[in-house]
Structure formats: structure tokens, C-alpha cells
JSON list of C-alpha atoms in Angstrom, two decimals:
[
{"chain": "N", "resi": 1, "resn": "MET", "atom": "CA", "xyz": [-7.98, 15.26, -19.15]},
{"chain": "N", "resi": 2, "resn": "ASP", "atom": "CA", "xyz": [-7.66, 18.62, -19.46]},
{"chain": "N", "resi": 3, "resn": "ALA", "atom": "CA", "xyz": [-10.40, 19.76, -16.43]},
{"chain": "N", "resi": 4, "resn": "CYS", "atom": "CA", "xyz": [-7.97, 17.20, -14.43]},
{"chain": "N", "resi": 5, "resn": "LEU", "atom": "CA", "xyz": [-5.39, 19.28, -15.82]},
{"chain": "N", "resi": 6, "resn": "LEU", "atom": "CA", "xyz": [-6.94, 22.12, -14.69]},
{"chain": "N", "resi": 7, "resn": "PHE", "atom": "CA", "xyz": [-8.37, 20.94, -11.12]},
{"chain": "N", "resi": 8, "resn": "LEU", "atom": "CA", "xyz": [-4.08, 19.63, -10.60]},
{"chain": "N", "resi": 9, "resn": "PHE", "atom": "CA", "xyz": [-3.34, 23.36, -10.93]},
{"chain": "N", "resi": 10, "resn": "VAL", "atom": "CA", "xyz": [-5.28, 24.44, -8.16]},
{"chain": "N", "resi": 11, "resn": "GLY", "atom": "CA", "xyz": [-4.49, 22.19, -5.71]},
{"chain": "N", "resi": 12, "resn": "LEU", "atom": "CA", "xyz": [-0.99, 23.08, -6.43]},
{"chain": "N", "resi": 13, "resn": "ILE", "atom": "CA", "xyz": [-1.83, 26.63, -6.02]},
{"chain": "N", "resi": 14, "resn": "ASP", "atom": "CA", "xyz": [-4.01, 25.91, -2.91]},
{"chain": "N", "resi": 15, "resn": "GLN", "atom": "CA", "xyz": [-0.91, 23.83, -1.41]},
{"chain": "N", "resi": 16, "resn": "ALA", "atom": "CA", "xyz": [2.46, 26.04, -2.56]},
{"chain": "N", "resi": 17, "resn": "ALA", "atom": "CA", "xyz": [0.43, 28.41, -0.78]},
{"chain": "N", "resi": 18, "resn": "GLU", "atom": "CA", "xyz": [-0.08, 26.95, 2.66]},
{"chain": "N", "resi": 19, "resn": "TRP", "atom": "CA", "xyz": [2.66, 26.32, 2.57]},
{"chain": "N", "resi": 20, "resn": "VAL", "atom": "CA", "xyz": [3.95, 29.34, 2.06]},
{"chain": "N", "resi": 21, "resn": "GLY", "atom": "CA", "xyz": [1.57, 30.88, 4.53]},
{"chain": "N", "resi": 22, "resn": "LEU", "atom": "CA", "xyz": [0.22, 33.14, 2.29]},
{"chain": "N", "resi": 23, "resn": "HIS", "atom": "CA", "xyz": [-3.86, 31.79, 3.41]},
{"chain": "N", "resi": 24, "resn": "ASP", "atom": "CA", "xyz": [-3.22, 34.19, 6.72]},
{"chain": "N", "resi": 25, "resn": "ALA", "atom": "CA", "xyz": [-1.58, 36.82, 4.85]},
{"chain": "N", "resi": 26, "resn": "TRP", "atom": "CA", "xyz": [-5.05, 36.22, 2.32]},
{"chain": "N", "resi": 27, "resn": "GLY", "atom": "CA", "xyz": [-6.69, 37.38, 4.90]},
{"chain": "N", "resi": 28, "resn": "GLY", "atom": "CA", "xyz": [-10.34, 36.01, 3.68]},
{"chain": "N", "resi": 29, "resn": "LEU", "atom": "CA", "xyz": [-10.18, 32.58, 3.71]},
{"chain": "N", "resi": 30, "resn": "HIS", "atom": "CA", "xyz": [-10.61, 32.66, 6.90]},
{"chain": "N", "resi": 31, "resn": "ASP", "atom": "CA", "xyz": [-12.79, 33.55, 9.53]},
{"chain": "N", "resi": 32, "resn": "LYS", "atom": "CA", "xyz": [-13.17, 35.02, 12.73]},
{"chain": "N", "resi": 33, "resn": "HIS", "atom": "CA", "xyz": [-13.93, 31.27, 13.15]},
{"chain": "N", "resi": 34, "resn": "GLY", "atom": "CA", "xyz": [-10.87, 29.86, 11.70]},
{"chain": "N", "resi": 35, "resn": "SER", "atom": "CA", "xyz": [-13.67, 28.47, 8.73]},
{"chain": "N", "resi": 36, "resn": "HIS", "atom": "CA", "xyz": [-12.92, 28.88, 5.19]},
{"chain": "N", "resi": 37, "resn": "PRO", "atom": "CA", "xyz": [-16.16, 30.51, 3.11]},
{"chain": "N", "resi": 38, "resn": "ALA", "atom": "CA", "xyz": [-18.17, 28.44, 1.01]},
{"chain": "N", "resi": 39, "resn": "TRP", "atom": "CA", "xyz": [-16.83, 29.62, -2.05]},
{"chain": "N", "resi": 40, "resn": "TYR", "atom": "CA", "xyz": [-13.57, 27.66, -1.14]},
{"chain": "N", "resi": 41, "resn": "VAL", "atom": "CA", "xyz": [-15.28, 24.92, 0.68]},
{"chain": "N", "resi": 42, "resn": "ALA", "atom": "CA", "xyz": [-16.66, 24.35, -2.94]},
{"chain": "N", "resi": 43, "resn": "LEU", "atom": "CA", "xyz": [-13.50, 24.31, -4.63]},
{"chain": "N", "resi": 44, "resn": "GLY", "atom": "CA", "xyz": [-11.65, 21.95, -2.84]},
{"chain": "N", "resi": 45, "resn": "ALA", "atom": "CA", "xyz": [-14.42, 19.34, -3.20]},
{"chain": "N", "resi": 46, "resn": "VAL", "atom": "CA", "xyz": [-15.06, 20.20, -6.68]},
{"chain": "N", "resi": 47, "resn": "THR", "atom": "CA", "xyz": [-10.32, 19.43, -7.07]},
{"chain": "N", "resi": 48, "resn": "LEU", "atom": "CA", "xyz": [-10.43, 16.87, -5.14]},
{"chain": "N", "resi": 49, "resn": "ILE", "atom": "CA", "xyz": [-13.43, 15.13, -6.73]},
{"chain": "N", "resi": 50, "resn": "PHE", "atom": "CA", "xyz": [-10.74, 15.90, -10.18]},
{"chain": "N", "resi": 51, "resn": "ASN", "atom": "CA", "xyz": [-8.24, 14.66, -8.89]},
{"chain": "N", "resi": 52, "resn": "PHE", "atom": "CA", "xyz": [-8.66, 12.31, -6.76]},
{"chain": "N", "resi": 53, "resn": "LEU", "atom": "CA", "xyz": [-12.18, 10.37, -8.65]},
{"chain": "N", "resi": 54, "resn": "VAL", "atom": "CA", "xyz": [-12.22, 11.82, -12.46]},
{"chain": "N", "resi": 55, "resn": "ALA", "atom": "CA", "xyz": [-8.37, 11.15, -13.26]},
{"chain": "N", "resi": 56, "resn": "PRO", "atom": "CA", "xyz": [-8.12, 7.64, -11.54]},
{"chain": "N", "resi": 57, "resn": "PHE", "atom": "CA", "xyz": [-11.27, 6.99, -13.81]},
{"chain": "N", "resi": 58, "resn": "LEU", "atom": "CA", "xyz": [-10.23, 8.31, -16.92]},
{"chain": "N", "resi": 59, "resn": "ILE", "atom": "CA", "xyz": [-7.46, 6.31, -16.33]},
{"chain": "N", "resi": 60, "resn": "LEU", "atom": "CA", "xyz": [-9.16, 3.31, -16.13]},
{"chain": "N", "resi": 61, "resn": "ALA", "atom": "CA", "xyz": [-11.84, 3.56, -18.58]},
{"chain": "N", "resi": 62, "resn": "SER", "atom": "CA", "xyz": [-10.62, 1.57, -21.59]},
{"chain": "N", "resi": 63, "resn": "PHE", "atom": "CA", "xyz": [-14.50, 2.15, -22.95]},
{"chain": "N", "resi": 64, "resn": "MET", "atom": "CA", "xyz": [-13.70, 5.68, -23.72]},
{"chain": "N", "resi": 65, "resn": "ARG", "atom": "CA", "xyz": [-10.36, 5.57, -25.81]},
{"chain": "N", "resi": 66, "resn": "ASP", "atom": "CA", "xyz": [-10.10, 5.25, -28.62]},
{"chain": "N", "resi": 67, "resn": "GLU", "atom": "CA", "xyz": [-6.70, 4.41, -30.83]},
{"chain": "N", "resi": 68, "resn": "TYR", "atom": "CA", "xyz": [-5.24, 7.79, -30.67]},
{"chain": "N", "resi": 69, "resn": "ALA", "atom": "CA", "xyz": [-5.72, 7.73, -26.65]},
{"chain": "N", "resi": 70, "resn": "GLN", "atom": "CA", "xyz": [-4.46, 3.88, -27.03]},
{"chain": "N", "resi": 71, "resn": "GLN", "atom": "CA", "xyz": [-1.44, 4.50, -28.07]},
{"chain": "N", "resi": 72, "resn": "LEU", "atom": "CA", "xyz": [-1.37, 8.67, -25.69]},
{"chain": "N", "resi": 73, "resn": "TRP", "atom": "CA", "xyz": [-2.64, 5.91, -23.14]},
{"chain": "N", "resi": 74, "resn": "GLN", "atom": "CA", "xyz": [0.49, 3.41, -23.84]},
{"chain": "N", "resi": 75, "resn": "ARG", "atom": "CA", "xyz": [3.26, 5.95, -24.16]},
{"chain": "N", "resi": 76, "resn": "THR", "atom": "CA", "xyz": [1.59, 7.91, -20.79]},
{"chain": "N", "resi": 77, "resn": "VAL", "atom": "CA", "xyz": [2.08, 4.27, -18.85]},
{"chain": "N", "resi": 78, "resn": "GLY", "atom": "CA", "xyz": [6.09, 3.96, -20.33]},
{"chain": "N", "resi": 79, "resn": "LEU", "atom": "CA", "xyz": [6.20, 7.11, -19.26]},
{"chain": "N", "resi": 80, "resn": "LEU", "atom": "CA", "xyz": [5.26, 7.23, -15.96]},
{"chain": "N", "resi": 81, "resn": "VAL", "atom": "CA", "xyz": [6.86, 3.18, -14.97]},
{"chain": "N", "resi": 82, "resn": "LYS", "atom": "CA", "xyz": [9.96, 5.32, -16.18]},
{"chain": "N", "resi": 83, "resn": "VAL", "atom": "CA", "xyz": [9.99, 7.92, -13.62]},
{"chain": "N", "resi": 84, "resn": "VAL", "atom": "CA", "xyz": [9.12, 6.20, -10.84]},
{"chain": "N", "resi": 85, "resn": "THR", "atom": "CA", "xyz": [11.51, 4.33, -11.49]},
{"chain": "N", "resi": 86, "resn": "PHE", "atom": "CA", "xyz": [13.62, 6.78, -11.18]},
{"chain": "N", "resi": 87, "resn": "PHE", "atom": "CA", "xyz": [12.01, 9.14, -8.65]},
{"chain": "N", "resi": 88, "resn": "PRO", "atom": "CA", "xyz": [12.73, 7.08, -4.94]},
{"chain": "N", "resi": 89, "resn": "MET", "atom": "CA", "xyz": [17.26, 6.67, -6.70]},
{"chain": "N", "resi": 90, "resn": "ILE", "atom": "CA", "xyz": [17.25, 10.88, -7.03]},
{"chain": "N", "resi": 91, "resn": "VAL", "atom": "CA", "xyz": [15.07, 11.21, -3.32]},
{"chain": "N", "resi": 92, "resn": "LEU", "atom": "CA", "xyz": [18.25, 8.65, -2.09]},
{"chain": "N", "resi": 93, "resn": "ALA", "atom": "CA", "xyz": [21.12, 10.55, -3.96]},
{"chain": "N", "resi": 94, "resn": "PHE", "atom": "CA", "xyz": [19.77, 14.44, -2.77]},
{"chain": "N", "resi": 95, "resn": "GLY", "atom": "CA", "xyz": [19.15, 12.74, 0.73]},
{"chain": "N", "resi": 96, "resn": "ILE", "atom": "CA", "xyz": [23.21, 10.76, 0.25]},
{"chain": "N", "resi": 97, "resn": "VAL", "atom": "CA", "xyz": [24.89, 13.94, -0.61]},
{"chain": "N", "resi": 98, "resn": "THR", "atom": "CA", "xyz": [22.96, 16.02, 1.72]},
{"chain": "N", "resi": 99, "resn": "GLN", "atom": "CA", "xyz": [24.45, 14.29, 4.98]},
{"chain": "N", "resi": 100, "resn": "LEU", "atom": "CA", "xyz": [27.73, 14.05, 3.00]},
{"chain": "N", "resi": 101, "resn": "ALA", "atom": "CA", "xyz": [27.80, 17.92, 2.62]},
{"chain": "N", "resi": 102, "resn": "THR", "atom": "CA", "xyz": [26.71, 18.47, 5.81]},
{"chain": "N", "resi": 103, "resn": "GLY", "atom": "CA", "xyz": [27.85, 15.69, 8.00]},
{"chain": "N", "resi": 104, "resn": "SER", "atom": "CA", "xyz": [24.36, 15.08, 9.15]},
{"chain": "N", "resi": 105, "resn": "ARG", "atom": "CA", "xyz": [22.22, 12.90, 9.19]},
{"chain": "N", "resi": 106, "resn": "ARG", "atom": "CA", "xyz": [18.14, 14.26, 9.11]},
{"chain": "N", "resi": 107, "resn": "LEU", "atom": "CA", "xyz": [16.01, 14.67, 6.87]},
{"chain": "N", "resi": 108, "resn": "PRO", "atom": "CA", "xyz": [17.19, 16.98, 3.97]},
{"chain": "N", "resi": 109, "resn": "ALA", "atom": "CA", "xyz": [14.77, 20.41, 4.57]},
{"chain": "N", "resi": 110, "resn": "ILE", "atom": "CA", "xyz": [12.94, 20.51, 1.56]},
{"chain": "N", "resi": 111, "resn": "LEU", "atom": "CA", "xyz": [11.82, 15.87, 2.54]},
{"chain": "N", "resi": 112, "resn": "ALA", "atom": "CA", "xyz": [11.00, 17.14, 6.17]},
{"chain": "N", "resi": 113, "resn": "PRO", "atom": "CA", "xyz": [7.52, 18.16, 6.31]},
{"chain": "N", "resi": 114, "resn": "LEU", "atom": "CA", "xyz": [5.87, 15.23, 4.16]},
{"chain": "N", "resi": 115, "resn": "LEU", "atom": "CA", "xyz": [8.64, 12.68, 5.78]},
{"chain": "N", "resi": 116, "resn": "GLU", "atom": "CA", "xyz": [8.80, 13.78, 9.36]},
{"chain": "N", "resi": 117, "resn": "THR", "atom": "CA", "xyz": [4.34, 13.58, 9.53]},
{"chain": "N", "resi": 118, "resn": "ALA", "atom": "CA", "xyz": [3.43, 10.76, 7.09]},
{"chain": "N", "resi": 119, "resn": "THR", "atom": "CA", "xyz": [1.72, 7.29, 8.45]},
{"chain": "N", "resi": 120, "resn": "TRP", "atom": "CA", "xyz": [0.75, 4.62, 5.90]},
{"chain": "N", "resi": 121, "resn": "VAL", "atom": "CA", "xyz": [-2.97, 6.65, 5.22]},
{"chain": "N", "resi": 122, "resn": "THR", "atom": "CA", "xyz": [-1.25, 10.12, 4.52]},
{"chain": "N", "resi": 123, "resn": "ALA", "atom": "CA", "xyz": [1.95, 8.13, 3.01]},
{"chain": "N", "resi": 124, "resn": "MET", "atom": "CA", "xyz": [-0.83, 5.85, 0.58]},
{"chain": "N", "resi": 125, "resn": "THR", "atom": "CA", "xyz": [-2.90, 8.68, -0.12]},
{"chain": "N", "resi": 126, "resn": "ILE", "atom": "CA", "xyz": [-0.31, 11.40, -1.99]},
{"chain": "N", "resi": 127, "resn": "GLY", "atom": "CA", "xyz": [1.40, 8.00, -3.37]},
{"chain": "N", "resi": 128, "resn": "TRP", "atom": "CA", "xyz": [-1.69, 7.12, -4.83]},
{"chain": "N", "resi": 129, "resn": "LEU", "atom": "CA", "xyz": [-2.68, 10.95, -5.48]},
{"chain": "N", "resi": 130, "resn": "VAL", "atom": "CA", "xyz": [1.28, 11.81, -7.10]},
{"chain": "N", "resi": 131, "resn": "PHE", "atom": "CA", "xyz": [0.87, 8.66, -9.29]},
{"chain": "N", "resi": 132, "resn": "CYS", "atom": "CA", "xyz": [-2.30, 9.14, -10.93]},
{"chain": "N", "resi": 133, "resn": "LEU", "atom": "CA", "xyz": [-1.70, 13.07, -11.13]},
{"chain": "N", "resi": 134, "resn": "LEU", "atom": "CA", "xyz": [1.73, 13.06, -12.56]},
{"chain": "N", "resi": 135, "resn": "PHE", "atom": "CA", "xyz": [-0.37, 10.01, -15.11]},
{"chain": "N", "resi": 136, "resn": "VAL", "atom": "CA", "xyz": [-2.69, 13.06, -16.17]},
{"chain": "N", "resi": 137, "resn": "VAL", "atom": "CA", "xyz": [0.65, 15.60, -16.71]},
{"chain": "N", "resi": 138, "resn": "ILE", "atom": "CA", "xyz": [2.91, 13.22, -18.83]},
{"chain": "N", "resi": 139, "resn": "PHE", "atom": "CA", "xyz": [0.04, 12.25, -20.53]},
{"chain": "N", "resi": 140, "resn": "GLN", "atom": "CA", "xyz": [-1.33, 16.01, -21.37]},
{"chain": "N", "resi": 141, "resn": "PHE", "atom": "CA", "xyz": [2.54, 16.35, -22.05]},
{"chain": "N", "resi": 142, "resn": "LEU", "atom": "CA", "xyz": [2.62, 13.87, -24.52]},
{"chain": "N", "resi": 143, "resn": "ARG", "atom": "CA", "xyz": [-0.97, 15.41, -27.00]},
{"chain": "N", "resi": 144, "resn": "TRP", "atom": "CA", "xyz": [0.26, 18.42, -26.67]},
{"chain": "N", "resi": 145, "resn": "TRP", "atom": "CA", "xyz": [3.52, 16.77, -27.95]},
{"chain": "N", "resi": 146, "resn": "ASP", "atom": "CA", "xyz": [2.08, 15.85, -30.74]},
{"chain": "N", "resi": 147, "resn": "SER", "atom": "CA", "xyz": [-0.40, 18.74, -31.67]},
{"chain": "N", "resi": 148, "resn": "ARG", "atom": "CA", "xyz": [2.93, 20.46, -32.12]}
]
């Protein structure tokens, strides 16, 4: 779970850098043909493996958990259910407030890049990734909270 959390942050930093245009500003992430250097591709592959394969495996691998990890897993699932239940309500409320404040029926600017170009495959992939990585974050947070 520690490594999954690390690679979650690597992926988030890379995605944030792409959103704000730092990939182009750094200049070192693309060569003159537009391809990425080998170290970047290797890091991306490891990040994808941890985020898409290792995290779901650890969530489902009950044979690897001791009694404390099982209790922590159950607490994580309880909190995750609450987050997944309330998150759509928060997004809807944000959209309604934005619509009332601006009078526009357009998507809020923060959601537009995600929702305007999404296909069902993209939506499922992002939903699955967010669910698994949110589990990792909550699990690690609860483990840290218990150790205090």
C-alpha cells in the first residue's frame, strides 16, 4: 500500500504538470519528434502497473491481511462508501450553485475538461482508478491515524 500511495502521487504530479502545461515548459519530456525519453516511459509504466494492477490486487487479496489489516480494510470500506455516496451530491450542488450564480447551463470550468471529452470507456477507467486510489489513500490515512 505504501508503494501504491507513492505512485499515486507520481501520477497526480505528472497529470497536474500536463494540465498546467509544465511538460512543454520543462522541455525535457519531449524530444524533437514528440516522443518521451526512456526514463519517463519506464516511470509511467511502473506507475500504471501500481495504480491499475497492484492497488486492486491488494484491495481484493484477503489472504494477505492479518487481523489488524482486516479491521483497517473494513473501516476503509465504510469510509469509502460514505465518500462515494456524498461526492456526487457535492458535485451536483457545485454545479447548481454555479448555474445560479452565473446563469449559465455550461459545465463548471473545473469539470469541463473531464466531462466534455469522456466516453463510456474513459468514464469507467477513471471511475475505477479513482475508486481504487481513494481506497489506498483512506487506508493509509487510517493506518497513520492509528499509529499516532
